[in-house]
Amino acid sequence: MSRLDRRFAALKAEGRAGFIAYVMGGDPDFETSAAILDALPGAGADIIELGFAFSDPMAEGPSIQRAAERALRAGMSLSRTLELAAGFRKGDDETPLVLMGYLNPVESMGYEAFAARAAQSGIDGLIVVDCPPEEAGALHAALEAEGISLIRLATPTSDAGRLRVVVKGTSGFVYYVSVAGVTGVKSADPAAIAAAVQQVRDASGLPVAVGFGVRTPEQAAGVARIADAVVVGSALVDEVARAIADQHAVKPAVVDAVRALGAAVRAA
């Protein structure tokens, strides 16, 4: 079993949803980002999504766009993000680590080269926001050869026919985008998405993680009652921005937010 499979099996045995914390690799700098990454599991993150910065993040709202800009100014790249992941993996061999970003940097590195480096760095899955299933054959083959899950997105506009296409070749989990739009702007309504989450679960046979519209512990708890995992990203990168603006330490701000969100998911 992969780390993702083991973690979701453990969550199911505990009878609860998982908490997936998203952070942007290298935000606000490599060293601080590494310290945050190392602290996430202890603060309550069951799975980590590690963003790799890109200059045109089309699915992101203002919060993650700014996080990407900070990371790029700090000299981050896909290669440096993989170095960050490798450093984390030296101290933690259990917590699943999923990369999330855009196709351009992966294609620039080359699918086979990327997959090999990702496997060496301890990456368990990849979410590529702008790579539709119809164009993912070569990438999927390269990842599969290295035992890395390609995790696809389902959305409120994914009908039954589209879902069959989306889930084919997907492994680890399916990421359900709870709102139509970009990250961190609208709010998820658990009652409105419950049927869609079950539809995705039935179509895929996989756990379903819900994100794009969850910011507060209360929202996280509501989603945790219907999904297999809850993803929070924009609220965490906002903690980075707020700490920088207030000239406070960044790591404690992020860790405190993760602790509150993780506790809410567990209590749900």
mmCIF file of C-alpha atoms in Angstrom:
data_model
loop_
_atom_site.group_PDB
_atom_site.id
_atom_site.type_symbol
_atom_site.label_atom_id
_atom_site.label_comp_id
_atom_site.label_asym_id
_atom_site.label_seq_id
_atom_site.Cartn_x
_atom_site.Cartn_y
_atom_site.Cartn_z
ATOM 1 C CA MET A 1 0.000 0.000 0.000
ATOM 2 C CA SER A 2 1.122 3.539 -0.692
ATOM 3 C CA ARG A 3 1.398 6.125 2.072
ATOM 4 C CA LEU A 4 -1.856 7.669 0.839
ATOM 5 C CA ASP A 5 -3.663 4.325 0.917
ATOM 6 C CA ARG A 6 -2.334 3.572 4.388
ATOM 7 C CA ARG A 7 -3.326 6.978 5.726
ATOM 8 C CA PHE A 8 -6.876 6.829 4.374
ATOM 9 C CA ALA A 9 -7.253 3.271 5.685
ATOM 10 C CA ALA A 10 -6.147 4.469 9.123
ATOM 11 C CA LEU A 11 -8.568 7.407 8.998
ATOM 12 C CA LYS A 12 -11.406 5.075 8.059
ATOM 13 C CA ALA A 13 -10.522 2.807 10.966
ATOM 14 C CA GLU A 14 -10.661 5.836 13.269
ATOM 15 C CA GLY A 15 -14.035 6.804 11.821
ATOM 16 C CA ARG A 16 -13.048 10.332 10.880
ATOM 17 C CA ALA A 17 -12.053 12.546 7.994
ATOM 18 C CA GLY A 18 -8.481 13.625 7.409
ATOM 19 C CA PHE A 19 -7.094 17.149 7.434
ATOM 20 C CA ILE A 20 -4.975 18.126 4.432
ATOM 21 C CA ALA A 21 -2.892 21.257 4.923
ATOM 22 C CA TYR A 22 -1.702 23.136 1.830
ATOM 23 C CA VAL A 23 1.395 25.315 2.000
ATOM 24 C CA MET A 24 3.357 26.963 -0.784
ATOM 25 C CA GLY A 25 6.890 25.615 -1.029
ATOM 26 C CA GLY A 26 9.413 28.354 -0.251
ATOM 27 C CA ASP A 27 6.918 30.836 1.172
ATOM 28 C CA PRO A 28 8.256 33.154 2.487
ATOM 29 C CA ASP A 29 11.711 31.570 2.065
ATOM 30 C CA PHE A 30 13.244 28.105 1.863
ATOM 31 C CA GLU A 31 14.360 27.815 5.492
ATOM 32 C CA THR A 32 11.100 29.057 7.036
ATOM 33 C CA SER A 33 9.092 26.882 4.674
ATOM 34 C CA ALA A 34 11.134 23.829 5.684
ATOM 35 C CA ALA A 35 10.485 24.539 9.360
ATOM 36 C CA ILE A 36 6.742 24.911 8.721
ATOM 37 C CA LEU A 37 6.651 21.703 6.710
ATOM 38 C CA ASP A 38 8.388 19.758 9.474
ATOM 39 C CA ALA A 39 5.884 21.053 12.057
ATOM 40 C CA LEU A 40 2.665 20.303 10.153
ATOM 41 C CA PRO A 41 2.152 16.630 11.122
ATOM 42 C CA GLY A 42 2.603 17.366 14.814
ATOM 43 C CA ALA A 43 0.117 20.230 14.562
ATOM 44 C CA GLY A 44 -2.587 17.986 13.106
ATOM 45 C CA ALA A 45 -2.052 17.642 9.354
ATOM 46 C CA ASP A 46 -2.825 14.091 8.210
ATOM 47 C CA ILE A 47 -1.667 14.776 4.642
ATOM 48 C CA ILE A 48 0.358 17.686 3.257
ATOM 49 C CA GLU A 49 -0.138 19.411 -0.071
ATOM 50 C CA LEU A 50 3.015 21.215 -1.095
ATOM 51 C CA GLY A 51 2.532 23.856 -3.751
ATOM 52 C CA PHE A 52 5.235 24.584 -6.296
ATOM 53 C CA ALA A 53 5.281 28.188 -7.400
ATOM 54 C CA PHE A 54 4.278 29.185 -10.917
ATOM 55 C CA SER A 55 3.948 32.656 -12.418
ATOM 56 C CA ASP A 56 0.466 32.116 -13.887
ATOM 57 C CA PRO A 57 -1.555 30.079 -11.334
ATOM 58 C CA MET A 58 -4.901 30.298 -13.118
ATOM 59 C CA ALA A 59 -6.982 28.428 -10.529
ATOM 60 C CA GLU A 60 -5.718 30.387 -7.548
ATOM 61 C CA GLY A 61 -7.285 33.338 -5.808
ATOM 62 C CA PRO A 62 -5.307 36.337 -4.539
ATOM 63 C CA SER A 63 -3.938 34.582 -1.416
ATOM 64 C CA ILE A 64 -2.142 31.742 -3.172
ATOM 65 C CA GLN A 65 -1.155 33.983 -6.089
ATOM 66 C CA ARG A 66 0.685 36.213 -3.621
ATOM 67 C CA ALA A 67 2.226 33.186 -1.927
ATOM 68 C CA ALA A 68 3.580 32.037 -5.286
ATOM 69 C CA GLU A 69 5.005 35.494 -5.932
ATOM 70 C CA ARG A 70 6.755 35.492 -2.557
ATOM 71 C CA ALA A 71 8.206 32.048 -3.246
ATOM 72 C CA LEU A 72 9.425 33.019 -6.714
ATOM 73 C CA ARG A 73 11.085 36.143 -5.327
ATOM 74 C CA ALA A 74 12.817 33.896 -2.788
ATOM 75 C CA GLY A 75 14.302 31.870 -5.649
ATOM 76 C CA MET A 76 11.985 28.880 -5.548
ATOM 77 C CA SER A 77 11.526 26.535 -8.492
ATOM 78 C CA LEU A 78 10.146 23.038 -8.987
ATOM 79 C CA SER A 79 13.631 21.661 -8.400
ATOM 80 C CA ARG A 80 13.989 23.576 -5.130
ATOM 81 C CA THR A 81 10.528 22.435 -4.049
ATOM 82 C CA LEU A 82 11.624 18.829 -4.541
ATOM 83 C CA GLU A 83 14.670 19.581 -2.378
ATOM 84 C CA LEU A 84 12.285 20.900 0.270
ATOM 85 C CA ALA A 85 10.257 17.687 0.076
ATOM 86 C CA ALA A 86 13.373 15.526 0.347
ATOM 87 C CA GLY A 87 14.421 17.373 3.489
ATOM 88 C CA PHE A 88 11.004 16.801 5.045
ATOM 89 C CA ARG A 89 11.058 13.126 4.147
ATOM 90 C CA LYS A 90 14.348 12.592 6.003
ATOM 91 C CA GLY A 91 12.502 13.236 9.258
ATOM 92 C CA ASP A 92 9.064 11.828 8.413
ATOM 93 C CA ASP A 93 8.520 8.624 6.479
ATOM 94 C CA GLU A 94 4.782 8.303 7.223
ATOM 95 C CA THR A 95 2.935 11.515 6.351
ATOM 96 C CA PRO A 96 1.746 11.515 2.716
ATOM 97 C CA LEU A 97 3.141 14.387 0.679
ATOM 98 C CA VAL A 98 1.317 15.587 -2.433
ATOM 99 C CA LEU A 99 2.677 18.175 -4.863
ATOM 100 C CA MET A 100 0.177 20.629 -6.295
ATOM 101 C CA GLY A 101 0.776 23.042 -9.130
ATOM 102 C CA TYR A 102 0.757 23.585 -12.866
ATOM 103 C CA LEU A 103 1.987 21.650 -15.871
ATOM 104 C CA ASN A 104 4.521 24.084 -17.322
ATOM 105 C CA PRO A 105 7.318 23.467 -14.757
ATOM 106 C CA VAL A 106 6.754 19.696 -14.894
ATOM 107 C CA GLU A 107 6.861 19.637 -18.678
ATOM 108 C CA SER A 108 9.970 21.812 -18.671
ATOM 109 C CA MET A 109 11.751 19.301 -16.428
ATOM 110 C CA GLY A 110 10.474 16.365 -18.504
ATOM 111 C CA TYR A 111 7.909 13.851 -17.289
ATOM 112 C CA GLU A 112 10.298 10.949 -16.686
ATOM 113 C CA ALA A 113 12.937 13.140 -15.050
ATOM 114 C CA PHE A 114 10.318 14.789 -12.861
ATOM 115 C CA ALA A 115 8.760 11.488 -11.810
ATOM 116 C CA ALA A 116 12.155 10.020 -10.909
ATOM 117 C CA ARG A 117 13.153 13.058 -8.856
ATOM 118 C CA ALA A 118 9.754 13.213 -7.174
ATOM 119 C CA ALA A 119 10.008 9.562 -6.163
ATOM 120 C CA GLN A 120 13.521 10.119 -4.803
ATOM 121 C CA SER A 121 12.200 13.082 -2.816
ATOM 122 C CA GLY A 122 9.433 11.035 -1.200
ATOM 123 C CA ILE A 123 6.478 12.482 -3.106
ATOM 124 C CA ASP A 124 3.324 10.354 -2.985
ATOM 125 C CA GLY A 125 0.992 12.183 -5.358
ATOM 126 C CA LEU A 126 0.688 14.979 -7.878
ATOM 127 C CA ILE A 127 -2.172 17.364 -8.593
ATOM 128 C CA VAL A 128 -1.737 19.290 -11.850
ATOM 129 C CA VAL A 129 -4.532 21.807 -12.041
ATOM 130 C CA ASP A 130 -4.268 22.596 -15.755
ATOM 131 C CA CYS A 131 -3.688 19.119 -17.212
ATOM 132 C CA PRO A 132 -6.974 17.582 -18.420
ATOM 133 C CA PRO A 133 -7.277 13.778 -18.476
ATOM 134 C CA GLU A 134 -7.251 13.750 -22.284
ATOM 135 C CA GLU A 135 -3.701 15.160 -22.276
ATOM 136 C CA ALA A 136 -2.308 13.316 -19.247
ATOM 137 C CA GLY A 137 -1.352 9.971 -20.784
ATOM 138 C CA ALA A 138 2.412 10.462 -20.884
ATOM 139 C CA LEU A 139 2.514 12.122 -17.475
ATOM 140 C CA HIS A 140 0.378 9.389 -15.945
ATOM 141 C CA ALA A 141 2.640 6.678 -17.384
ATOM 142 C CA ALA A 142 5.767 8.359 -15.993
ATOM 143 C CA LEU A 143 4.222 8.759 -12.532
ATOM 144 C CA GLU A 144 2.811 5.240 -12.471
ATOM 145 C CA ALA A 145 6.251 3.822 -13.246
ATOM 146 C CA GLU A 146 7.538 5.480 -10.071
ATOM 147 C CA GLY A 147 4.551 4.599 -7.878
ATOM 148 C CA ILE A 148 3.252 8.175 -7.651
ATOM 149 C CA SER A 149 -0.497 8.837 -7.723
ATOM 150 C CA LEU A 150 -1.957 11.241 -10.263
ATOM 151 C CA ILE A 151 -4.771 12.939 -8.362
ATOM 152 C CA ARG A 152 -7.428 14.608 -10.473
ATOM 153 C CA LEU A 153 -9.981 17.319 -9.804
ATOM 154 C CA ALA A 154 -13.758 16.933 -10.007
ATOM 155 C CA THR A 155 -15.905 20.056 -9.963
ATOM 156 C CA PRO A 156 -19.551 21.100 -9.522
ATOM 157 C CA THR A 157 -19.864 21.023 -13.332
ATOM 158 C CA SER A 158 -18.569 17.426 -13.679
ATOM 159 C CA ASP A 159 -21.582 15.379 -14.795
ATOM 160 C CA ALA A 160 -21.698 11.571 -14.712
ATOM 161 C CA GLY A 161 -20.079 11.240 -18.135
ATOM 162 C CA ARG A 162 -17.255 13.602 -17.292
ATOM 163 C CA LEU A 163 -16.685 11.911 -13.947
ATOM 164 C CA ARG A 164 -16.004 8.609 -15.685
ATOM 165 C CA VAL A 165 -13.228 10.338 -17.646
ATOM 166 C CA VAL A 166 -11.838 12.170 -14.623
ATOM 167 C CA VAL A 167 -11.532 9.139 -12.360
ATOM 168 C CA LYS A 168 -9.937 6.857 -14.943
ATOM 169 C CA GLY A 169 -6.311 6.458 -13.928
ATOM 170 C CA THR A 170 -6.801 8.489 -10.749
ATOM 171 C CA SER A 171 -5.382 7.002 -7.563
ATOM 172 C CA GLY A 172 -4.839 8.044 -3.953
ATOM 173 C CA PHE A 173 -7.932 10.220 -3.741
ATOM 174 C CA VAL A 174 -10.102 12.504 -5.836
ATOM 175 C CA TYR A 175 -9.973 16.235 -5.105
ATOM 176 C CA TYR A 176 -13.473 17.719 -5.231
ATOM 177 C CA VAL A 177 -13.523 21.459 -5.933
ATOM 178 C CA SER A 178 -16.432 22.572 -3.792
ATOM 179 C CA VAL A 179 -17.134 25.900 -5.521
ATOM 180 C CA ALA A 180 -17.080 27.199 -9.062
ATOM 181 C CA GLY A 181 -14.208 29.655 -9.143
ATOM 182 C CA VAL A 182 -10.702 30.125 -7.801
ATOM 183 C CA THR A 183 -9.222 29.182 -4.446
ATOM 184 C CA GLY A 184 -9.979 31.059 -1.261
ATOM 185 C CA VAL A 185 -12.780 33.333 -2.478
ATOM 186 C CA LYS A 186 -16.126 31.532 -2.039
ATOM 187 C CA SER A 187 -17.196 29.307 0.846
ATOM 188 C CA ALA A 188 -18.152 25.640 0.689
ATOM 189 C CA ASP A 189 -21.692 24.714 1.734
ATOM 190 C CA PRO A 190 -21.616 21.148 3.117
ATOM 191 C CA ALA A 191 -25.337 20.615 2.577
ATOM 192 C CA ALA A 192 -25.060 21.676 -1.056
ATOM 193 C CA ILE A 193 -22.079 19.463 -1.884
ATOM 194 C CA ALA A 194 -22.960 16.293 0.046
ATOM 195 C CA ALA A 195 -24.658 14.590 -2.906
ATOM 196 C CA ALA A 196 -21.817 15.511 -5.267
ATOM 197 C CA VAL A 197 -19.189 14.119 -2.881
ATOM 198 C CA GLN A 198 -21.059 10.823 -2.728
ATOM 199 C CA GLN A 199 -21.386 10.778 -6.522
ATOM 200 C CA VAL A 200 -17.619 11.214 -6.908
ATOM 201 C CA ARG A 201 -16.967 8.533 -4.292
ATOM 202 C CA ASP A 202 -19.293 6.100 -6.068
ATOM 203 C CA ALA A 203 -17.763 6.828 -9.481
ATOM 204 C CA SER A 204 -14.163 6.469 -8.359
ATOM 205 C CA GLY A 205 -14.179 4.006 -5.479
ATOM 206 C CA LEU A 206 -11.653 6.357 -3.884
ATOM 207 C CA PRO A 207 -11.641 8.727 -0.917
ATOM 208 C CA VAL A 208 -12.831 12.239 -1.730
ATOM 209 C CA ALA A 209 -11.066 15.329 -0.396
ATOM 210 C CA VAL A 210 -12.908 18.644 -0.545
ATOM 211 C CA GLY A 211 -11.173 21.981 -0.964
ATOM 212 C CA PHE A 212 -11.226 25.448 -2.580
ATOM 213 C CA GLY A 213 -13.912 26.807 -0.207
ATOM 214 C CA VAL A 214 -12.792 25.973 3.338
ATOM 215 C CA ARG A 215 -11.160 28.598 5.542
ATOM 216 C CA THR A 216 -12.414 28.363 9.129
ATOM 217 C CA PRO A 217 -12.489 25.561 11.716
ATOM 218 C CA GLU A 218 -16.288 25.659 11.585
ATOM 219 C CA GLN A 219 -16.318 25.201 7.808
ATOM 220 C CA ALA A 220 -13.711 22.445 8.081
ATOM 221 C CA ALA A 221 -15.835 20.580 10.615
ATOM 222 C CA GLY A 222 -18.905 20.849 8.399
ATOM 223 C CA VAL A 223 -17.086 19.428 5.389
ATOM 224 C CA ALA A 224 -15.446 16.717 7.519
ATOM 225 C CA ARG A 225 -18.890 15.273 8.239
ATOM 226 C CA ILE A 226 -19.475 14.467 4.564
ATOM 227 C CA ALA A 227 -16.023 14.055 2.967
ATOM 228 C CA ASP A 228 -13.068 11.737 3.520
ATOM 229 C CA ALA A 229 -10.691 14.676 3.890
ATOM 230 C CA VAL A 230 -10.782 18.463 4.113
ATOM 231 C CA VAL A 231 -8.243 20.680 2.324
ATOM 232 C CA VAL A 232 -7.341 24.149 3.604
ATOM 233 C CA GLY A 233 -4.824 26.299 1.767
ATOM 234 C CA SER A 234 -5.651 29.986 1.351
ATOM 235 C CA ALA A 235 -6.306 30.477 5.067
ATOM 236 C CA LEU A 236 -2.844 29.097 5.851
ATOM 237 C CA VAL A 237 -0.936 31.157 3.322
ATOM 238 C CA ASP A 238 -2.853 34.204 4.619
ATOM 239 C CA GLU A 239 -1.259 33.503 8.005
ATOM 240 C CA VAL A 240 2.139 33.795 6.342
ATOM 241 C CA ALA A 241 1.212 37.138 4.774
ATOM 242 C CA ARG A 242 -0.272 38.461 8.022
ATOM 243 C CA ALA A 243 2.777 37.499 10.067
ATOM 244 C CA ILE A 244 5.081 39.185 7.557
ATOM 245 C CA ALA A 245 2.976 42.355 7.585
ATOM 246 C CA ASP A 246 2.886 42.426 11.399
ATOM 247 C CA GLN A 247 6.594 41.533 11.645
ATOM 248 C CA HIS A 248 5.771 38.424 13.671
ATOM 249 C CA ALA A 249 7.309 34.965 13.423
ATOM 250 C CA VAL A 250 5.740 33.093 10.528
ATOM 251 C CA LYS A 251 6.003 29.471 11.654
ATOM 252 C CA PRO A 252 4.012 29.810 14.919
ATOM 253 C CA ALA A 253 1.205 31.621 13.104
ATOM 254 C CA VAL A 254 0.818 28.837 10.554
ATOM 255 C CA VAL A 255 1.194 26.057 13.119
ATOM 256 C CA ASP A 256 -1.480 27.588 15.378
ATOM 257 C CA ALA A 257 -3.910 27.796 12.461
ATOM 258 C CA VAL A 258 -3.214 24.182 11.480
ATOM 259 C CA ARG A 259 -3.729 23.060 15.069
ATOM 260 C CA ALA A 260 -7.150 24.756 15.244
ATOM 261 C CA LEU A 261 -8.282 23.385 11.878
ATOM 262 C CA GLY A 262 -7.000 19.887 12.602
ATOM 263 C CA ALA A 263 -8.758 19.823 15.976
ATOM 264 C CA ALA A 264 -12.039 20.890 14.351
ATOM 265 C CA VAL A 265 -11.798 18.118 11.753
ATOM 266 C CA ARG A 266 -11.065 15.531 14.445
ATOM 267 C CA ALA A 267 -13.917 16.722 16.643
ATOM 268 C CA ALA A 268 -16.376 16.511 13.752
#
